[in-house]
PDB file of C-alpha atoms and ligand atoms in Angstrom:
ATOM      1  CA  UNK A   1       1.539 -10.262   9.610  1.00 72.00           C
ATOM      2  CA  UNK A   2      -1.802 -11.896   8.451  1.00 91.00           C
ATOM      3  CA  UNK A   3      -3.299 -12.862   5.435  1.00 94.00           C
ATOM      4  CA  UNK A   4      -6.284 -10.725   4.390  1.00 95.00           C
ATOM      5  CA  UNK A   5      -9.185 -11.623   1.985  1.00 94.00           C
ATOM      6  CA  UNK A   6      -8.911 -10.011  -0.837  1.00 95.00           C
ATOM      7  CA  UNK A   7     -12.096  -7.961  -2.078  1.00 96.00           C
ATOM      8  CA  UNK A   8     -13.994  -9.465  -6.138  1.00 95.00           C
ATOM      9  CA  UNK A   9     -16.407  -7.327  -8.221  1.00 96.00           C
ATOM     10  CA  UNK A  10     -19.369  -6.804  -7.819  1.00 95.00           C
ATOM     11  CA  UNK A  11     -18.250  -5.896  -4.316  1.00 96.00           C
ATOM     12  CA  UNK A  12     -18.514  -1.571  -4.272  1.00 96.00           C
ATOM     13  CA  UNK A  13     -15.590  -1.062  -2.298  1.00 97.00           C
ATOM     14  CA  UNK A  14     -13.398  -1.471  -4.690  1.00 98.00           C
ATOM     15  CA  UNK A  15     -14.915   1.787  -6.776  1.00 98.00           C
ATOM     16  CA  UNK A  16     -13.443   3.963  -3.729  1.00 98.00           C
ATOM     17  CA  UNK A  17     -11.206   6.708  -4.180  1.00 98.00           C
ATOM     18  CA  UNK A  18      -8.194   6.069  -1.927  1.00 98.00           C
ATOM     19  CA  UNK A  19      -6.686   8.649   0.272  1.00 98.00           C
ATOM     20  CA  UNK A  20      -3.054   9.604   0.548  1.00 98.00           C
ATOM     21  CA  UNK A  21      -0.884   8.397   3.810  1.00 98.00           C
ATOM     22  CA  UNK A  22       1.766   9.112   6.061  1.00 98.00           C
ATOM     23  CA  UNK A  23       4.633   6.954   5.046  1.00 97.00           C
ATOM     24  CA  UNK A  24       6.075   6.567   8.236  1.00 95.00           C
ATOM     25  CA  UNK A  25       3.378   6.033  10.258  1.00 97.00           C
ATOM     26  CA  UNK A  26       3.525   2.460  11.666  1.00 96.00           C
ATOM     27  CA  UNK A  27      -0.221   1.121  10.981  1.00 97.00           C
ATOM     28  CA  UNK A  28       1.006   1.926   6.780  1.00 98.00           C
ATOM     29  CA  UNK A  29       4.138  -0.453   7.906  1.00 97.00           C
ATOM     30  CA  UNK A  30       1.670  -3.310   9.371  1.00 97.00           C
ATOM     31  CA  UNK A  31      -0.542  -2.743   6.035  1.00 98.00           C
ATOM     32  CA  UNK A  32       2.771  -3.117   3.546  1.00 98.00           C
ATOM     33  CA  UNK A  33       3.366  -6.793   5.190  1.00 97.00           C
ATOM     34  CA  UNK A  34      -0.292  -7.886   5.225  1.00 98.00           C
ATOM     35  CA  UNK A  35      -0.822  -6.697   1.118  1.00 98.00           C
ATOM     36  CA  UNK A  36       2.850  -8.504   0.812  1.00 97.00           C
ATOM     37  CA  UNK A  37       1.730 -11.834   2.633  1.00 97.00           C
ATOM     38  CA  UNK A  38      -1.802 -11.353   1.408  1.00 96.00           C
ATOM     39  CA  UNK A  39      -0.502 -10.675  -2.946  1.00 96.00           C
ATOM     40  CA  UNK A  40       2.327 -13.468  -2.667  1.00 95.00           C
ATOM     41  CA  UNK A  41      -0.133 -15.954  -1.528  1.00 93.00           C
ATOM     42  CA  UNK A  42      -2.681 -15.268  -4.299  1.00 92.00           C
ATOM     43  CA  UNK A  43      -0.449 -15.687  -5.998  1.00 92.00           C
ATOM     44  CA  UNK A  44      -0.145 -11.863  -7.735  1.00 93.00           C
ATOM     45  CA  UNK A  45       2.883  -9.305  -8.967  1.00 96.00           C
ATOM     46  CA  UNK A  46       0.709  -6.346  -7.465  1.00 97.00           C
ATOM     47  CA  UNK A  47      -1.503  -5.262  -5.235  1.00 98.00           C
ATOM     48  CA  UNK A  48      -3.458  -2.095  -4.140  1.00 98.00           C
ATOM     49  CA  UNK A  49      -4.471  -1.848  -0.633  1.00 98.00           C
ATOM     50  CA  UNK A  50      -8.326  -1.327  -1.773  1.00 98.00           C
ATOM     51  CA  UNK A  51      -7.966  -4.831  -2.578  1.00 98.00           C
ATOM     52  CA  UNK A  52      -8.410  -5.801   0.723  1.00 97.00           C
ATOM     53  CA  UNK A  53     -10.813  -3.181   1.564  1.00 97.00           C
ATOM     54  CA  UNK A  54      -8.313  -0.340   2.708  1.00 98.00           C
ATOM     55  CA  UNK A  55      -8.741   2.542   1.026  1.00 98.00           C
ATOM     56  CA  UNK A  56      -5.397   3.993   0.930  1.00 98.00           C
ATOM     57  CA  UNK A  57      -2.879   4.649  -1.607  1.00 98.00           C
ATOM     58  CA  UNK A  58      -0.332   2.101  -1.669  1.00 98.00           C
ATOM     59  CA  UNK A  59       0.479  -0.167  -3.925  1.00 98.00           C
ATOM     60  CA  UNK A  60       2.836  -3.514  -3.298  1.00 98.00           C
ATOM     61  CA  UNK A  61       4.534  -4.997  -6.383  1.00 98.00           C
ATOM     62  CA  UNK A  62       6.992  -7.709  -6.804  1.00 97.00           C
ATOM     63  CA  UNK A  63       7.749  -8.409 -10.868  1.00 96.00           C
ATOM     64  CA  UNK A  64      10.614 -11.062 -10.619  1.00 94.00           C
ATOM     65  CA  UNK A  65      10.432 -14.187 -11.989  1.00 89.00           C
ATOM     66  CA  UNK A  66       9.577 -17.444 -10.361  1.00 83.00           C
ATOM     67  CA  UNK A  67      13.083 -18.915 -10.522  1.00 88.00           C
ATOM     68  CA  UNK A  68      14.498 -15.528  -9.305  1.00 92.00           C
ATOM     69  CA  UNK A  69      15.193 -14.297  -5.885  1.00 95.00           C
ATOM     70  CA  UNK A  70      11.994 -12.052  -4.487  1.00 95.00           C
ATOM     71  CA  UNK A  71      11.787  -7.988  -5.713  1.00 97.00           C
ATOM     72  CA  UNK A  72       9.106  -6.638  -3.198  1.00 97.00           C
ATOM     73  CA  UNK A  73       8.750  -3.195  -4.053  1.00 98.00           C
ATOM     74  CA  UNK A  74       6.091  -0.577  -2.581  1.00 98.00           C
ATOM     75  CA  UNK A  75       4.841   2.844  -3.886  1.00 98.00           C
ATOM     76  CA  UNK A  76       3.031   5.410  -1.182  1.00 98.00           C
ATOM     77  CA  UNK A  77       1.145   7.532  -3.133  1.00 98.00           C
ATOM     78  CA  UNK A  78       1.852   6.922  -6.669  1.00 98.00           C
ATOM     79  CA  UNK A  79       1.219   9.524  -9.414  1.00 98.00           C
ATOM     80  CA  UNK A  80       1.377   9.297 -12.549  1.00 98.00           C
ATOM     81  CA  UNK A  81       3.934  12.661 -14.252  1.00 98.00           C
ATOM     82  CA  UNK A  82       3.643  11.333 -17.623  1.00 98.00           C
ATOM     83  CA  UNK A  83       2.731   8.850 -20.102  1.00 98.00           C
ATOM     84  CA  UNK A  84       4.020   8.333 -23.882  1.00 98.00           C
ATOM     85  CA  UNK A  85       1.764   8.433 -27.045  1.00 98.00           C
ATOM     86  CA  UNK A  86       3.182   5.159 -27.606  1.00 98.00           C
ATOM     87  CA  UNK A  87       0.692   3.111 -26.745  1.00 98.00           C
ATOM     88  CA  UNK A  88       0.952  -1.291 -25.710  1.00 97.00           C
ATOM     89  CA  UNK A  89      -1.156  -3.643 -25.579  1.00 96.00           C
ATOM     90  CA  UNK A  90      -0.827  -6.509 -22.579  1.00 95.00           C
ATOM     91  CA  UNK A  91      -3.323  -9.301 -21.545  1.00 95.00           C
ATOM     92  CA  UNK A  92      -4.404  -7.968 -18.116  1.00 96.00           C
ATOM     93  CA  UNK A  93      -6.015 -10.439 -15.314  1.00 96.00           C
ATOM     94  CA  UNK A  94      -6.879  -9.067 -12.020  1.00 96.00           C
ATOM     95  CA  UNK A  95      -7.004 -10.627  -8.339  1.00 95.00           C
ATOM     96  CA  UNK A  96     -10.728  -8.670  -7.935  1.00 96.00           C
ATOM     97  CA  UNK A  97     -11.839 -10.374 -11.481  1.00 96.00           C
ATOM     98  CA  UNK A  98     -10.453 -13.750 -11.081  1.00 92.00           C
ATOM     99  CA  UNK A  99     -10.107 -16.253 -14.105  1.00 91.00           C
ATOM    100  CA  UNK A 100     -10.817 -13.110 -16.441  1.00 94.00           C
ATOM    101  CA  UNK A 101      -8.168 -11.854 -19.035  1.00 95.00           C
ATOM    102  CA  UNK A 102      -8.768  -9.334 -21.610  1.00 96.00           C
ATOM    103  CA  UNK A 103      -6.116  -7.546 -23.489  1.00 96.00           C
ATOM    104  CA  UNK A 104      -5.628  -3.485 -22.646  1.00 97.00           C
ATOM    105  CA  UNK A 105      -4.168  -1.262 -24.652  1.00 97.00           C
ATOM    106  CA  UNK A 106      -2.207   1.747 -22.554  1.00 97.00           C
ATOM    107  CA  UNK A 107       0.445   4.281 -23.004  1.00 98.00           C
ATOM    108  CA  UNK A 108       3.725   2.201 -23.229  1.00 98.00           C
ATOM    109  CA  UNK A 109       5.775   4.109 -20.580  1.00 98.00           C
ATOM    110  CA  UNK A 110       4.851   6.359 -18.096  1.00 98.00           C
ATOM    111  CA  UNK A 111       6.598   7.977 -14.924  1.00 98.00           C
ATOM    112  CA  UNK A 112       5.114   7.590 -12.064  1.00 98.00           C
ATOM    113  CA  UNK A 113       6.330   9.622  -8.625  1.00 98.00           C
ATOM    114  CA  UNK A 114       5.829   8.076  -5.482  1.00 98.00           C
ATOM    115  CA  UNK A 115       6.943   7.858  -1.600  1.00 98.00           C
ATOM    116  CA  UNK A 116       9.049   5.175   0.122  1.00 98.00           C
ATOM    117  CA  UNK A 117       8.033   3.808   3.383  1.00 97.00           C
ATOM    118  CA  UNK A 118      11.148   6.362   4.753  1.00 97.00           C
ATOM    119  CA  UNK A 119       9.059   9.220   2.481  1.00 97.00           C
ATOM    120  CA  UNK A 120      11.532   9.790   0.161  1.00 98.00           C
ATOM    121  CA  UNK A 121      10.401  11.039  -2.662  1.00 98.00           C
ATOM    122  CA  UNK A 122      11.045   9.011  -6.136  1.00 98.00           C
ATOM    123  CA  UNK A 123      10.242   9.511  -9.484  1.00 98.00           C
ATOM    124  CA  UNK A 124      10.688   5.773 -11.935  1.00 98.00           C
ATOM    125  CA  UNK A 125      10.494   5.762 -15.951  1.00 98.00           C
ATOM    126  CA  UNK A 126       8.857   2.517 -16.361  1.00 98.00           C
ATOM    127  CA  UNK A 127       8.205   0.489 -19.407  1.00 97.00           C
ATOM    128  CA  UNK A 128       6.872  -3.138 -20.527  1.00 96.00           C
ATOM    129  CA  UNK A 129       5.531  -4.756 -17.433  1.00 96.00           C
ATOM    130  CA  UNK A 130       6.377  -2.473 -14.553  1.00 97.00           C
ATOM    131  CA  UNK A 131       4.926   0.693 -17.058  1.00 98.00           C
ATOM    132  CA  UNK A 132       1.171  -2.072 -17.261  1.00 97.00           C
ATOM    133  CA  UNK A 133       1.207  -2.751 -13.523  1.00 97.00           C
ATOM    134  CA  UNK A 134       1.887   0.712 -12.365  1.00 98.00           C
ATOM    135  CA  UNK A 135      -1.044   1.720 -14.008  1.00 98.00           C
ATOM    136  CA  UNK A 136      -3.599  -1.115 -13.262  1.00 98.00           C
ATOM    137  CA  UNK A 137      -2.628  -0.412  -9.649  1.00 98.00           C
ATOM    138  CA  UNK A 138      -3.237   3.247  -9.626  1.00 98.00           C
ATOM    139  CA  UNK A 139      -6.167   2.772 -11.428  1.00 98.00           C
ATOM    140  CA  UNK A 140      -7.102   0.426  -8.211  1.00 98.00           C
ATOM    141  CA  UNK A 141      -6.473   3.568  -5.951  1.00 98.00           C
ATOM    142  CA  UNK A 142      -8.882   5.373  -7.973  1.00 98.00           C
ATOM    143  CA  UNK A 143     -11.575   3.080  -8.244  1.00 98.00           C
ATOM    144  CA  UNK A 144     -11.021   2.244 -11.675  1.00 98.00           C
ATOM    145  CA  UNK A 145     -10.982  -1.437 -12.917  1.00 98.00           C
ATOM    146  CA  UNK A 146      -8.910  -2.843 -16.059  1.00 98.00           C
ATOM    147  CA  UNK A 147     -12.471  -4.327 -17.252  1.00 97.00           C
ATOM    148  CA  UNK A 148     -13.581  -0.340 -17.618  1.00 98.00           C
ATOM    149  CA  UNK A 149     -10.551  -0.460 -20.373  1.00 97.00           C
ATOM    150  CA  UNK A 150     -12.522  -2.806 -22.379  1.00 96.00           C
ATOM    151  CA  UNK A 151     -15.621  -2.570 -24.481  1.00 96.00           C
ATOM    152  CA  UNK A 152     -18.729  -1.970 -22.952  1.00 97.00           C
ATOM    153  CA  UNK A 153     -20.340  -5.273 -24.335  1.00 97.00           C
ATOM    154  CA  UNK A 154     -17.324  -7.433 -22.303  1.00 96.00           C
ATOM    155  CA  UNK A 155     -17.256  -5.380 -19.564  1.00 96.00           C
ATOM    156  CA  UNK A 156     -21.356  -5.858 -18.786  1.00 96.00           C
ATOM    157  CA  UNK A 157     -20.985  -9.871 -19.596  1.00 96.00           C
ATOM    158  CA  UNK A 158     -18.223 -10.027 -16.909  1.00 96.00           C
ATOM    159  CA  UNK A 159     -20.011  -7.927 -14.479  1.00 96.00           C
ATOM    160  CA  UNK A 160     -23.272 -10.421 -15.303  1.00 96.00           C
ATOM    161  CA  UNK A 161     -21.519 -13.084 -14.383  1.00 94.00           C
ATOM    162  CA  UNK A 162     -19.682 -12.113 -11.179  1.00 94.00           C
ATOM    163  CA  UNK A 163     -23.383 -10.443 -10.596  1.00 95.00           C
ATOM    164  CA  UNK A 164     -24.488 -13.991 -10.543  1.00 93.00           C
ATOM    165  CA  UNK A 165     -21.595 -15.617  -8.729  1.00 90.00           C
ATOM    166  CA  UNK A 166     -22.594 -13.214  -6.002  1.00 91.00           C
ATOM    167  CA  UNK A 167     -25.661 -14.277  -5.668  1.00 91.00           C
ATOM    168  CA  UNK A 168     -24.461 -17.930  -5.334  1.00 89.00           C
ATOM    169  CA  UNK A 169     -22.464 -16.473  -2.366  1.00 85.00           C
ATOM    170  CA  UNK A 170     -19.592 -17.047  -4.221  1.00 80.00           C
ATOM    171  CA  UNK A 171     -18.120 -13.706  -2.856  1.00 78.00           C
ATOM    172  CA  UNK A 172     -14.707 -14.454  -2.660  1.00 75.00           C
ATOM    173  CA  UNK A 173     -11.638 -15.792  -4.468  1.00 77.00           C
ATOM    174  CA  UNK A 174     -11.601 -19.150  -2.406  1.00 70.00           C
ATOM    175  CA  UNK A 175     -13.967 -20.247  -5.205  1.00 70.00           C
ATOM    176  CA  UNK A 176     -11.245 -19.532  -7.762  1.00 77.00           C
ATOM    177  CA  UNK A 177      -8.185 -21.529  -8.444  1.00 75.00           C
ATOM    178  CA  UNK A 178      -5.523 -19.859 -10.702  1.00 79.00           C
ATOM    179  CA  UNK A 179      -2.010 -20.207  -9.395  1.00 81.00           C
ATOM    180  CA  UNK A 180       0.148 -18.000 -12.117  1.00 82.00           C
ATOM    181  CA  UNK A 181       0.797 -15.127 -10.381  1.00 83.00           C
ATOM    182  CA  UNK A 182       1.725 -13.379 -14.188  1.00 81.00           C
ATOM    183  CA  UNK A 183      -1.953 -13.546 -14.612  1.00 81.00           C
ATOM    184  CA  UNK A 184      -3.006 -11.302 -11.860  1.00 82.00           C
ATOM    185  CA  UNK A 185      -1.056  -7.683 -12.446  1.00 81.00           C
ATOM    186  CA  UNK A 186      -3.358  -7.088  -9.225  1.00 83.00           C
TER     187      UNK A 186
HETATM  188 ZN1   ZN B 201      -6.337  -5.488 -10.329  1.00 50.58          ZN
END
């Protein structure tokens, strides 16, 4: 297992369209326990493997609590079936915007089909925080970013200023510190 950097805007790569995998084929394995090692250290509750510059669709998740014992849970090729007209609104951070939080609003619940690393098909219902993470992280997989859920005026000041940070050579998150892995969906 090893620790991979993980990828911040302005950096292109992480407007890629993923492609789908093999489940079972071993290198998928080896990249489920790098995006583990590489979102528990962040410290994050998801990640998408474009995050550290794969561009596959999986998606590594772990939602429980920090007094609780560890949830790791990993979707191969996620889809979304079907989302409610409900709609929720949840302060989003992500791992690729660091330090940046900006409440989304989103369906409520959605299903979401996906593929175990056996590939087993599975279908979830998910609401509250699994329904929000499901789809920043298959938004991830499509190249989309939470920040394009915002207003156009927030989304260009953010992009300014990561713009700039770039230019510093500030290109990845060691120049961040934020250690609540709530804050980073992924
Ligand atoms: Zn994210």
């Amino acid at each position: 297992m090893a620790k991979r950097d993980i990828l911040i805007i302005p950096d292109k790569r992480l407007r890629m369209k993923s492609e789908p995998v093999k489940p079972t084929d071993p290198a998928v394995r080896a990249l489920v326990e790098d995006m583990f090692e590489t979102m528990y250290d962040a410290p994050g509750i998801g990640l998408a493997a474009i995050q550290i510059g794969v561009p596959q669709r999986v998606v590594t998740m772990d939602l429980a609590k920090k007094d609780e014992p560890k949830e790791p849970q990993v979707f191969i090729n996620p889809e979304i079936t079907w989302a409610s007209d409900e709609r929720a609104i949840y302060e989003e951070g992500c791992l690729s915007i660091p330090e940046y939080y900006e409440e989304v609003e989103r369906p409520k619940m959605v299903k979401v089909k996906y593929l175990d690393l056996e590939g087993k098909e599975h279908e979830v219902e998910a609401d509250g925080l699994l329904a929000t993470c499901l789809q920043h992280e298959i938004d991830h997989i499509n190249g989309i970013l939470f920040i394009d859920h915002i207003s156009k005026l927030k989304r260009e000041m953010v992009m300014k200023k990561f713009k700039k940070a770039a230019k510093r050579g500030d290109t990845t998150r060691a120049a961040y510190q934020d250690d609540t892995p709530e804050h980073h969906l992924g």
